[in-house]
C-alpha cells in the first residue's frame, strides 16, 4: 500500500502534463523557495478531499488552475486542471479488487465558477465514493500522517481532545 | 468500544516512549489520559522530558523540542497501524544541525515500514533519503522536476548555508 | 484623523515598494486600501509579485516568499517611524540558502537605523551580524551565554548542515 | 533609543543572575535547540507587558520561575524571578527625564499563586505606569517590531483590518 506516482495537469505551478514517479521508502523533495514543493503537497491534499481551499492556499478553486493570476480576465490559459494519485493496491488496503488504483480529481472553469469531477481508474466517480474508499483505508486530508509547512509543532500542541480523536481514528 | 480504544491507546503509548527515546537519544515521553475512568470524557495529554533535563510542561518546550515530540508521536501511531504514506512538508524547519541528522535518520529507519515523502531544505534529509526530487521554477514561471541522482554533487553545487548546533 | 492615517499609509506604501524590491532583487509589492473612499471601513491588503513571476494572491505564495513579504513590510514601517528595537525569533526559518543571505544583508543594512536582535540558526545571519551571542544549556539544565568573538571559528566547530537553494 | 542590556534573575532557564549586554546594530542570538534563545524573547515580552501567559509558553506565571517542574511540589528552588530591561534614553523616546531607564518586572510565589511587582529605576511602579510609558514610546508586546518563533509568515497573512490597525498604531 503506497503511492506509485502522481500526475498533474495544469495544477498550480505545474503547466501541462507532469508525472512524478514515487519510490517506496524515503523520498526527499527539495528546491529553492517558491519552486513548487508545497504545491505537490497541495495536489495530494486536493485529491484526498481537502474541503478547505484555505488549506490549499487558494481563496477559491479557480486559483488551483495553472496560470491563474490576480485581477486578470483570464481569457487565455488552461480552463481546467487535474491531479491523479496512483496507488499500489496489491495488499488490498483499498476496498477495490485491483492491484493498482488511480484516483483523479479535476476542476473545470464554468462561467465565473468551477465544477469538480472525479474519476476512479478513468471511470466517472464522485466525492462520496472517494471519501468512502479513503476513509475505509484510513486516509484523511486531515490525517496524522500529513504535516503541512509550518504545522509540525501543532502535533505536540493540539488539544487533548483532538489528540484523542486522532487515536480514535486509528482504532 | 472503550476497550478497543484502550487497546490502541496503550499500544501507541508504548511506541511513543520508544520512539521518543530513540529520536532524542535518551529522553522520556508518555501519554496520559485526562480522565482515566472515562477516557472519552477527557483528552490525551503528552508528557515529554528531554535528555539531561527535568520534566517541563510540553508547551514550555522549545520549537525544536516540540518538533521532535510531534515526530515521535507520528512514529508511535505508525508503529501501531501504518498509514499508506507519510507526507511531511518541512518537518525539520525548527531543527538545529544535530537534530536534523537525528530526524533524517529516524525517518530513514521508519521508511522501511512505510513510504515517506518529505519536503526539506536540509542536507541531512537529502543524504538520508533513498530518492531526491529536485523542484525548480524557470523564468517562465513553470515548475519542473528533476530526479537528483548524485546528491553530493547536487549539494556541493548549492550556496552552502547551514544551521547552527 | 483620516488625513493623518493617509499620510502614514502612503509613506509606508512607498517604503514597502522599495524594501520588497531590494530584498527580492526586483520584485514588486504595494499596499491596497480595501475601501478607498473610507479607509477606516476596510482593511489594508498586500499585493506582491516575485521577480520573474506573475502576480499571484499573497496567500498562494510559498512559505519562503511570504517570509520575505513580511520582512519587507516590517522594514517599510521602520522606514516611516523606527521602533526602538526589533526582536525577531527565527524570521529565516523558511528561507533557502540564497534568501537567508538576502535577508541577513537586508537586516544588516536596516540595523544602521535601529537595533536588531535576531534569533537564528543560519550561518548567513551570524556572518552579517555585528555581534553573536551563543546560548548553551549545560547538563545541569541551566542556560548560559557566551559572546562569540570569532564567528568563523565558531561556525566551523559546528556540525555542518545546510539549506538547499 | 535602544536596549543597553537585559538582566535576568531566575527567569525560565536562566538560573541566578545573568546579564545580557546588547550592542547597537545587529545582534544575532544562536545556539542548539532548547538552549534558551526564545526564553530571552519571552523575557522581553514579559517586561513589555504581554498579557497572555500562552504567548510566553507558560500555562501560568509560576512556570516562568527557574526550576518550575511539572507535578513537583516545588519545595526547593527559587520562589521568585525578575527581568530588567535597560534603555538608552538620551533621545528621550521614553517620557522620562533621564539618559538611562530601567524597567524591572518580577514574580513572587504567594501560596499557590503569584504576585507581580514593577520597578522603574529601582522604585516601586505599576503595570499602569509601564503601559503608559511604553505605549507613548510606541512599544507594545504585540507590536509589528516583534516576531515570535513560527510567526514570521503571519505578518503577510494577517487580516486586512489587523494590518490597518498596525499602521494606525504607528500613525
Ligand atoms: N495557479 C497557479 N499558477 C501558476 N503558478 C502558481 C499558481 N499557484 C501558485 N503558483 C506558484 O507557486 C508558487 C508557490 O509554490 P510552493 O508553495 O510550492 O513553493 P515551495 O517550493 O514550497 O517554496 P518554499 O520553500 O518557500 O516553501 C507561487 O509563488 C506561485 O509562483
Ligand atoms: N521555568 C523553567 N525553569 C527551567 N528551565 C526552563 C523553564 N522554562 C523553560 N525551561 C527550559 O527552556 C527550554 C526551552 O528554551 P527555548 O525555547 O528558549 O529554546 P530555544 O533555544 O529557543 O530552542 P529552539 O532552537 O528549539 O527554538 C525548555 O526545554 C526547558 O528546558
Ligand atoms: Mg513550501
Ligand atoms: Mg526557540
XYZ file of C-alpha atoms and ligand atoms in Angstrom:
736
model
C 0.000 0.000 0.000
C 1.801 3.064 -1.214
C 1.806 5.733 -3.878
C 3.309 4.696 -7.212
C 3.075 8.069 -8.880
C 1.327 11.405 -9.115
C 0.164 13.005 -12.369
C -0.535 16.695 -12.650
C -2.192 18.556 -15.440
C -2.083 22.336 -15.090
C -2.235 22.148 -11.298
C -0.891 25.331 -9.718
C 2.668 25.945 -10.942
C 2.801 22.694 -12.941
C 1.969 23.631 -16.508
C 0.844 20.919 -18.880
C 1.296 17.265 -18.035
C 3.795 16.260 -15.353
C 4.390 12.793 -13.910
C 6.017 12.376 -10.517
C 7.292 8.802 -10.058
C 7.491 7.854 -6.376
C 9.667 5.127 -4.954
C 8.907 3.149 -1.810
C 10.885 4.238 1.215
C 12.101 7.760 1.804
C 11.745 10.360 -0.951
C 13.009 13.880 -0.304
C 11.552 16.792 -2.283
C 13.771 19.828 -2.362
C 14.491 23.038 -4.242
C 14.527 26.834 -3.869
C 11.809 28.905 -2.241
C 8.766 29.243 -4.456
C 9.795 26.443 -6.825
C 6.659 24.314 -6.308
C 7.414 21.805 -3.495
C 4.378 22.635 -1.328
C 2.233 22.733 -4.460
C 2.948 18.983 -4.681
C 1.670 18.610 -1.110
C -1.423 20.640 -2.067
C -2.064 18.334 -5.024
C -2.182 15.297 -2.748
C -4.453 17.065 -0.253
C -6.666 18.113 -3.169
C -7.274 14.522 -4.253
C -7.673 13.258 -0.690
C -10.616 15.612 -0.457
C -9.403 18.636 1.421
C -12.628 20.560 1.954
C -10.871 23.781 2.685
C -9.484 25.900 -0.121
C -7.586 27.785 2.560
C -5.573 24.630 3.310
C -4.534 24.631 -0.346
C -3.575 28.302 -0.063
C -6.318 29.249 -2.514
C -9.162 31.665 -1.967
C -11.262 29.701 -4.447
C -10.780 26.681 -6.691
C -10.029 28.748 -9.809
C -6.682 29.599 -8.236
C -5.640 25.951 -8.480
C -5.513 26.085 -12.271
C -2.120 26.872 -13.806
C -1.795 30.490 -14.830
C -4.481 31.880 -12.571
C -3.496 35.436 -11.922
C -4.866 38.055 -9.636
C -7.094 40.511 -11.309
C -6.599 39.152 -14.824
C -9.550 38.491 -17.041
C -8.068 35.030 -17.567
C -9.080 34.843 -21.229
C -6.036 32.772 -22.180
C -4.501 29.759 -20.493
C -5.902 26.461 -19.275
C -9.545 26.315 -18.241
C -9.125 23.159 -16.197
C -6.654 21.166 -14.138
C -6.485 17.688 -12.690
C -4.430 15.567 -10.349
C -4.149 11.776 -10.284
C -2.820 9.605 -7.471
C -1.845 6.086 -8.461
C -1.749 3.568 -5.599
C -0.154 0.143 -5.333
C -3.080 -1.878 -4.005
C -1.701 -5.404 -4.072
C -2.393 -5.749 -0.349
C -5.958 -4.523 -0.922
C -5.713 -1.700 1.615
C -8.260 -0.018 -0.641
C -11.563 -1.902 -0.883
C -11.206 -2.493 -4.650
C -10.310 -5.738 -6.394
C -7.377 -4.341 -8.340
C -3.602 -4.314 -7.896
C -3.384 -0.665 -8.909
C -5.938 2.089 -8.319
C -5.914 5.602 -9.767
C -7.886 8.450 -8.193
C -8.305 11.514 -10.417
C -9.870 14.762 -9.325
C -10.223 17.750 -11.595
C -11.636 21.249 -11.829
C -13.129 22.932 -14.895
C -13.932 26.604 -15.214
C -17.660 27.067 -15.670
C -18.620 30.684 -16.144
C -17.388 32.548 -13.116
C -17.327 29.385 -11.044
C -15.804 25.926 -11.183
C -17.094 22.369 -11.482
C -15.292 19.466 -9.847
C -15.176 15.981 -11.349
C -13.926 12.622 -10.109
C -12.576 9.550 -11.876
C -11.754 6.160 -10.414
C -9.466 4.299 -12.800
C -10.722 6.585 -15.537
C -14.396 5.939 -14.808
C -16.714 8.659 -13.576
C -16.842 8.650 -9.791
C -17.925 11.014 -7.038
C -16.708 12.833 -3.940
C -18.746 10.325 -1.933
C -17.073 7.273 -3.475
C -13.611 8.785 -2.934
C -14.462 9.566 0.670
C -15.784 6.062 1.316
C -12.690 4.381 -0.127
C -10.231 6.742 1.557
C -11.788 6.637 5.000
C -12.001 2.831 4.966
C -8.280 2.847 4.186
C -7.641 5.319 6.999
C -6.623 8.114 4.622
C -7.766 11.615 5.509
C -6.652 15.035 4.273
C -6.536 15.919 7.988
C -4.820 12.680 8.994
C -1.934 12.482 11.441
C 0.228 11.273 8.525
C 0.199 14.640 6.759
C 2.006 17.705 8.059
C 1.760 20.959 6.117
C 4.516 23.544 6.079
C 4.687 25.373 9.403
C 2.485 22.857 11.228
C 4.925 20.334 12.695
C 4.741 21.957 16.141
C 0.938 21.692 16.076
C 1.014 17.945 16.643
C 2.533 18.446 20.095
C 0.333 21.455 20.842
C -3.091 20.209 19.770
C -5.763 19.963 22.443
C -6.079 16.766 24.440
C -9.455 16.105 22.851
C -8.159 16.477 19.317
C -5.272 14.128 20.105
C -7.723 11.566 21.457
C -9.691 11.840 18.198
C -6.532 11.182 16.169
C -6.021 7.994 18.200
C -9.694 7.066 17.825
C -9.394 7.466 14.040
C -6.687 4.842 14.050
C -8.643 2.484 16.312
C -15.699 0.458 22.026
C -13.890 1.748 25.076
C -11.807 -1.412 25.411
C -10.891 -1.190 21.730
C -9.733 2.393 22.251
C -7.769 1.396 25.383
C -6.002 -1.351 23.459
C -4.905 1.072 20.760
C -4.083 3.782 23.291
C -1.815 1.567 25.370
C -0.022 0.271 22.311
C 0.589 3.779 20.981
C 1.709 4.968 24.408
C 4.347 2.226 24.445
C 5.584 3.049 20.935
C 5.683 6.722 21.841
C 8.042 6.000 24.782
C 10.339 4.049 22.480
C 10.354 6.387 19.501
C 10.900 9.497 21.630
C 13.783 7.801 23.463
C 15.356 6.938 20.117
C 14.874 10.300 18.393
C 16.197 12.285 21.361
C 18.885 9.853 22.464
C 17.570 9.041 25.904
C 14.581 11.328 26.514
C 11.395 10.072 28.181
C 7.869 10.633 26.943
C 4.483 9.131 27.641
C 0.780 9.732 27.128
C -1.693 10.497 29.908
C -5.471 10.115 29.889
C -7.056 13.239 31.308
C -9.930 11.105 32.600
C -8.633 7.644 33.441
C -12.026 6.264 34.477
C -13.911 7.500 31.398
C -11.339 8.053 28.642
C -13.902 9.551 26.264
C -14.739 12.288 28.699
C -11.229 13.706 28.569
C -8.431 14.106 26.097
C -4.970 12.608 25.755
C -2.029 14.645 27.038
C 1.651 14.371 26.191
C 4.407 14.446 28.810
C 7.938 14.693 27.449
C 11.297 15.092 29.143
C 14.342 15.900 27.030
C 17.551 14.036 27.924
C 19.555 15.640 30.759
C 16.649 17.943 31.575
C 13.832 17.909 34.082
C 10.191 17.442 33.162
C 8.633 20.652 31.882
C 5.098 21.153 30.560
C 5.130 20.386 26.849
C 4.094 23.955 25.969
C 7.294 25.232 27.627
C 9.489 23.192 25.301
C 11.419 24.924 22.538
C 10.365 24.925 18.884
C 12.901 22.257 18.026
C 11.961 20.117 21.028
C 8.255 20.308 20.129
C 9.081 19.236 16.575
C 10.819 16.115 17.956
C 7.814 15.375 20.187
C 5.499 15.669 17.162
C 7.626 13.354 15.048
C 7.875 10.779 17.839
C 4.087 10.832 18.169
C 3.650 10.258 14.437
C 6.098 7.339 14.518
C 4.236 5.942 17.528
C 0.907 5.794 15.703
C 2.747 4.352 12.686
C 4.073 1.623 14.954
C 0.541 0.586 15.769
C -1.086 0.977 12.361
C 0.974 2.353 9.489
C -0.553 4.784 7.066
C -0.067 4.053 3.332
C 2.202 7.085 3.095
C 3.530 9.987 5.138
C 3.621 13.454 3.638
C 5.729 15.860 5.684
C 6.324 19.412 4.445
C 9.419 20.805 6.186
C 9.116 18.878 9.493
C 12.703 19.914 10.234
C 12.145 23.665 9.901
C 12.941 24.312 13.564
C 15.775 21.847 14.000
C 19.457 22.581 14.537
C 22.226 20.672 12.753
C 22.362 17.797 15.233
C 18.614 17.267 15.306
C 18.155 17.436 11.528
C 20.567 14.475 11.427
C 18.637 12.586 14.101
C 15.298 13.130 12.415
C 16.700 12.321 8.978
C 17.989 9.005 10.272
C 14.761 8.308 12.166
C 12.683 8.858 9.016
C 15.051 6.646 7.036
C 14.513 3.849 9.606
C 10.726 4.264 9.646
C 10.674 4.273 5.845
C 11.444 0.541 5.935
C 7.824 0.110 7.018
C 6.029 2.908 5.149
C 6.536 5.373 2.302
C 7.754 8.814 3.356
C 7.535 11.911 1.132
C 9.359 14.700 2.866
C 9.856 18.275 1.670
C 13.067 19.586 3.156
C 15.739 22.223 2.633
C 18.241 20.413 4.852
C 21.221 18.439 3.670
C 20.758 15.735 6.314
C 17.313 14.873 4.918
C 18.646 14.677 1.371
C 21.535 12.446 2.406
C 19.351 10.019 4.380
C 16.703 9.687 1.669
C 16.517 6.928 -0.956
C 15.474 9.394 -3.642
C 15.724 13.126 -4.133
C 13.301 15.004 -6.368
C 14.534 18.490 -7.185
C 11.844 21.076 -7.946
C 12.843 24.171 -9.890
C 10.978 27.083 -11.382
C 12.194 28.629 -14.599
C 11.848 32.252 -15.605
C 8.683 31.194 -17.389
C 7.026 30.589 -14.009
C 6.661 26.857 -14.677
C 7.722 24.239 -12.098
C 9.850 21.397 -13.346
C 11.105 18.275 -11.621
C 14.487 16.601 -11.826
C 15.464 13.306 -10.303
C 18.651 14.077 -8.398
C 20.885 11.043 -8.835
C 24.098 12.287 -7.252
C 23.104 14.013 -4.019
C 26.634 15.033 -3.066
C 27.310 16.774 -6.375
C 23.925 18.478 -6.159
C 24.632 19.694 -2.627
C 28.102 20.965 -3.420
C 26.681 22.977 -6.315
C 24.476 24.966 -3.972
C 25.405 28.043 -1.946
C 26.375 26.466 1.355
C 24.266 27.675 4.219
C 23.946 25.903 7.487
C 22.181 25.604 10.748
C 23.981 26.127 13.943
C 24.207 23.389 16.536
C -7.549 61.736 11.741
C -8.180 60.212 8.339
C -5.695 62.523 6.635
C -3.073 61.673 9.263
C -3.642 57.994 8.562
C -3.461 58.567 4.792
C -0.144 60.390 5.175
C 1.351 57.493 7.097
C -0.247 54.932 4.807
C 1.128 56.465 1.630
C 4.586 56.804 3.103
C 4.634 53.160 4.244
C 3.278 52.017 0.896
C 6.194 53.740 -0.841
C 8.776 52.218 1.542
C 7.170 48.822 1.088
C 7.663 49.019 -2.708
C 11.312 49.862 -2.211
C 12.170 47.377 0.517
C 10.443 44.491 -1.257
C 12.249 45.322 -4.498
C 15.555 45.279 -2.630
C 15.009 42.115 -0.604
C 13.812 40.112 -3.604
C 16.087 41.627 -6.198
C 13.475 43.157 -8.462
C 10.083 42.037 -7.136
C 7.111 44.419 -6.954
C 4.849 44.918 -3.964
C 2.335 47.506 -2.889
C -0.470 48.109 -0.422
C -4.133 48.470 -1.347
C -6.928 50.067 0.651
C -9.951 47.785 0.632
C -12.176 50.857 0.879
C -10.504 53.785 -0.872
C -13.245 56.286 -0.057
C -13.468 55.427 3.646
C -10.174 53.800 4.645
C -11.362 53.005 8.169
C -14.217 50.930 6.839
C -11.879 48.437 5.214
C -8.506 46.909 5.808
C -5.139 47.156 4.109
C -4.208 44.402 1.650
C -0.798 43.380 0.361
C -0.083 42.663 -3.314
C 3.308 41.143 -4.043
C 4.875 39.827 -7.220
C 8.121 37.866 -7.017
C 10.754 38.662 -9.656
C 10.269 36.798 -12.944
C 6.825 35.647 -11.857
C 3.294 36.854 -12.445
C 1.100 38.383 -9.767
C -0.480 35.737 -7.545
C -2.680 36.316 -4.480
C -0.418 36.653 -1.456
C -1.911 33.549 0.185
C -0.734 31.464 -2.803
C 2.897 32.436 -2.220
C 5.304 29.903 -0.774
C 6.439 29.898 2.866
C 9.761 31.475 1.943
C 8.109 34.093 -0.267
C 5.652 35.047 2.494
C 8.560 35.443 4.909
C 10.185 37.936 2.528
C 6.886 39.833 2.189
C 6.617 40.011 5.995
C 10.166 41.286 6.395
C 9.695 43.902 3.667
C 6.557 45.124 5.427
C 8.408 45.439 8.738
C 11.228 47.397 7.080
C 8.607 49.605 5.409
C 7.055 50.642 8.711
C 10.559 51.103 10.104
C 11.280 53.462 7.237
C 8.417 55.675 8.347
C 8.858 55.518 12.114
C 11.549 53.265 13.548
C 10.875 51.241 16.648
C 13.499 51.393 19.445
C 14.391 47.787 18.714
C 13.380 44.819 16.586
C 13.130 41.374 18.132
C 12.877 38.637 15.521
C 12.844 34.983 16.590
C 13.860 32.826 13.605
C 12.487 35.067 10.814
C 14.551 32.981 8.359
C 13.068 29.611 9.317
C 11.515 29.103 5.874
C 14.286 30.540 3.742
C 16.626 28.701 1.401
C 20.358 29.398 1.217
C 20.080 32.304 -1.214
C 17.295 34.040 0.690
C 18.917 33.660 4.109
C 21.826 35.643 2.605
C 19.491 38.305 1.219
C 17.611 38.729 4.471
C 20.815 38.690 6.521
C 22.190 41.517 4.420
C 18.896 43.406 4.499
C 18.789 43.263 8.307
C 22.427 44.385 8.469
C 21.532 47.424 6.333
C 18.439 48.287 8.365
C 20.426 47.927 11.581
C 22.198 51.180 10.730
C 18.943 52.876 11.730
C 17.634 50.652 14.534
C 18.747 47.892 16.889
C 18.009 44.355 15.695
C 18.015 41.306 17.993
C 17.593 38.252 15.822
C 17.458 34.619 16.908
C 18.734 32.479 14.078
C 20.221 29.072 13.332
C 21.578 30.168 9.954
C 25.182 30.938 9.149
C 24.279 33.893 6.921
C 22.629 35.685 9.849
C 25.643 35.090 12.092
C 28.045 36.345 9.440
C 26.082 39.547 8.719
C 25.588 40.448 12.386
C 27.750 42.844 14.415
C 27.568 40.609 17.472
C 26.826 36.964 18.124
C 25.516 35.765 21.478
C 25.780 31.997 21.849
C 23.249 30.370 24.172
C 24.059 26.935 25.571
C 22.447 24.670 28.109
C 24.613 22.506 30.330
C 23.710 19.110 31.693
C 22.546 20.971 34.785
C 19.649 22.404 32.783
C 20.940 25.966 33.164
C 21.221 28.332 30.171
C 24.488 30.202 29.797
C 25.563 32.888 27.373
C 28.844 33.337 25.570
C 29.859 36.257 23.443
C 31.070 34.692 20.210
C 34.033 36.775 19.069
C 35.269 34.719 16.156
C 32.214 33.746 14.147
C 34.111 31.731 11.557
C 35.852 29.555 14.138
C 32.544 29.064 15.937
C 30.796 28.051 12.717
C 33.488 25.644 11.631
C 33.291 23.936 15.016
C 29.649 23.007 14.428
C 28.281 20.011 12.543
C 27.790 21.488 9.083
C 24.219 21.326 7.949
C 22.782 23.420 5.210
C 19.753 24.586 3.406
C 19.299 23.825 -0.204
C 18.989 26.591 -2.743
C 16.672 54.857 21.777
C 17.727 51.280 22.151
C 18.280 48.477 24.644
C 21.576 48.638 26.542
C 21.197 45.366 28.392
C 18.864 42.782 29.859
C 19.179 41.340 33.365
C 17.592 38.069 34.343
C 17.192 36.591 37.760
C 15.848 33.032 37.749
C 13.746 33.637 34.648
C 12.901 30.368 32.904
C 16.124 28.502 32.093
C 18.365 31.309 33.366
C 19.336 30.347 36.904
C 20.634 33.027 39.228
C 21.716 36.403 37.927
C 22.544 36.791 34.228
C 23.371 39.993 32.354
C 22.948 40.204 28.589
C 24.848 43.194 27.184
C 23.341 44.385 23.889
C 25.154 46.361 21.263
C 23.529 48.812 18.844
C 23.069 47.424 15.364
C 22.561 43.766 14.561
C 22.918 41.172 17.320
C 22.411 37.526 16.450
C 21.364 35.067 19.166
C 22.152 31.467 18.344
C 22.671 28.031 19.858
C 21.257 24.499 19.884
C 17.592 23.595 20.181
C 16.310 24.064 23.705
C 19.297 26.108 24.866
C 17.279 29.188 25.898
C 17.162 31.582 22.898
C 13.372 32.006 22.784
C 13.359 32.303 26.565
C 15.257 35.576 26.013
C 12.460 36.703 23.660
C 9.917 35.708 26.323
C 11.773 37.790 28.923
C 11.432 40.908 26.777
C 7.742 40.237 26.091
C 7.263 39.686 29.813
C 8.542 43.154 30.711
C 6.732 44.828 27.800
C 3.556 43.584 29.423
C 2.497 40.547 27.489
C -0.938 39.851 28.948
C -1.008 36.316 27.718
C 0.881 33.589 29.545
C 0.308 31.466 26.471
C 2.491 33.844 24.435
C 5.260 33.152 26.955
C 4.659 29.407 26.554
C 3.528 29.174 30.176
C 0.230 27.896 31.472
C 0.570 30.173 34.484
C 3.135 32.646 35.828
C 4.717 30.128 38.234
C 6.200 28.392 35.194
C 8.342 31.455 34.488
C 10.433 30.907 37.613
C 13.637 28.904 37.137
C 13.255 25.296 38.183
C 9.489 25.102 37.872
C 8.742 21.492 37.144
C 5.592 19.716 36.234
C 3.955 17.964 39.080
C 6.678 18.716 41.594
C 5.790 20.067 44.990
C 8.353 22.791 44.308
C 9.609 22.927 47.883
C 13.157 23.806 46.835
C 14.451 26.304 44.296
C 13.775 29.982 43.714
C 10.425 31.408 44.786
C 10.701 34.441 42.548
C 12.173 35.731 39.316
C 12.650 39.077 37.651
C 13.695 40.636 34.374
C 15.118 44.119 33.815
C 15.343 45.995 30.511
C 17.802 48.894 30.486
C 17.145 51.522 27.788
C 19.366 54.236 26.370
C 17.029 57.231 26.647
C 19.286 60.091 25.605
C 16.863 60.990 22.821
C 14.004 60.947 25.350
C 11.903 58.475 23.363
C 10.584 57.494 26.795
C 8.768 60.327 28.585
C 11.238 60.392 31.485
C 13.925 62.977 32.145
C 16.822 60.510 32.337
C 19.504 59.295 29.933
C 19.027 55.696 31.031
C 15.824 53.994 32.169
C 15.480 50.552 33.725
C 12.171 48.676 33.749
C 12.031 45.705 36.129
C 9.157 43.262 36.376
C 9.141 40.335 38.751
C 7.023 37.496 40.050
C 6.952 36.113 43.587
C 5.292 32.882 44.637
C 2.484 33.610 47.067
C 0.814 30.475 48.330
C -0.468 28.626 45.307
C -0.499 31.784 43.245
C 1.901 34.530 42.200
C 2.219 38.253 42.790
C 3.695 40.554 40.167
C 5.726 43.643 41.037
C 7.118 46.517 38.990
C 10.141 48.785 39.457
C 11.101 51.859 37.456
C 14.793 52.620 38.044
C 14.519 50.624 41.249
C 11.491 52.492 42.541
C 8.121 50.815 43.014
C 5.985 51.247 39.906
C 2.888 49.649 38.397
C 1.573 47.849 35.330
C -0.258 51.074 34.501
C 2.855 53.221 34.598
C 4.767 50.738 32.431
C 1.915 50.639 29.946
C 1.688 54.435 29.776
C 5.421 54.861 29.159
C 5.654 52.007 26.655
C 2.631 52.954 24.594
C 3.724 56.584 24.367
C 7.033 55.295 23.026
C 5.217 53.045 20.555
C 6.383 49.836 22.269
C 3.862 47.004 22.509
C 4.276 43.315 23.271
C 2.081 42.813 20.173
C 3.945 45.392 18.100
C 4.936 44.879 14.480
C 8.588 45.025 15.633
C 8.401 41.693 17.469
C 8.112 38.348 15.715
C 7.890 35.189 17.787
C 9.207 31.844 16.595
C 6.965 30.391 13.904
C 5.099 33.655 13.298
C 7.028 35.377 10.510
C 4.515 34.256 7.875
C 1.677 35.727 9.945
C 2.660 39.297 9.055
C 1.825 38.654 5.400
C -1.282 36.628 6.269
C -2.943 38.827 8.866
C -6.382 40.189 8.040
C -6.664 43.483 6.214
C -8.215 45.053 9.288
C -5.429 43.936 11.592
C -2.855 45.276 9.153
C -4.640 48.612 9.074
C -4.512 48.685 12.892
C -0.751 48.079 12.835
C -0.401 51.095 10.546
C -2.756 53.148 12.723
C -0.622 52.296 15.783
C 2.345 53.880 14.066
C 0.355 56.952 12.971
N -2.383 28.767 -10.151
C -1.062 28.973 -10.255
N -0.483 29.117 -11.470
C 0.849 29.304 -11.593
N 1.700 29.375 -10.550
C 1.174 29.232 -9.319
C -0.215 29.037 -9.104
N -0.428 28.931 -7.763
C 0.775 29.071 -7.172
N 1.735 29.257 -8.107
C 3.156 29.461 -7.886
O 3.596 28.574 -6.900
C 4.443 29.298 -6.004
C 4.425 28.663 -4.649
O 4.952 27.402 -4.743
P 5.247 26.481 -3.477
O 4.461 26.951 -2.315
O 5.062 25.082 -3.877
O 6.786 26.764 -3.202
P 7.794 25.944 -2.305
O 8.712 25.214 -3.190
O 7.062 25.128 -1.292
O 8.638 27.081 -1.576
P 9.114 27.296 -0.053
O 10.415 26.579 0.083
O 9.286 28.757 0.075
O 8.068 26.764 0.848
C 3.893 30.702 -6.012
O 4.879 31.638 -5.730
C 3.449 30.862 -7.430
O 4.544 31.344 -8.176
N 10.845 27.572 34.419
C 11.864 26.951 33.824
N 12.918 26.503 34.545
C 13.965 25.862 33.944
N 14.040 25.633 32.618
C 13.023 26.054 31.854
C 11.890 26.724 32.402
N 11.031 27.021 31.387
C 11.609 26.552 30.274
N 12.802 25.968 30.549
C 13.715 25.327 29.611
O 13.816 26.122 28.456
C 13.760 25.259 27.336
C 13.211 25.999 26.131
O 14.100 27.013 25.807
P 13.952 27.893 24.499
O 12.556 27.830 23.996
O 14.476 29.236 24.798
O 14.908 27.146 23.476
P 15.474 27.678 22.095
O 16.905 27.977 22.288
O 14.616 28.787 21.567
O 15.368 26.419 21.143
P 14.851 26.212 19.640
O 16.020 26.473 18.748
O 14.446 24.782 19.578
O 13.722 27.147 19.389
C 12.873 24.121 27.772
O 13.170 22.944 27.090
C 13.247 23.968 29.206
O 14.334 23.085 29.291
Mg 6.776 25.226 0.753
Mg 13.280 28.980 20.017
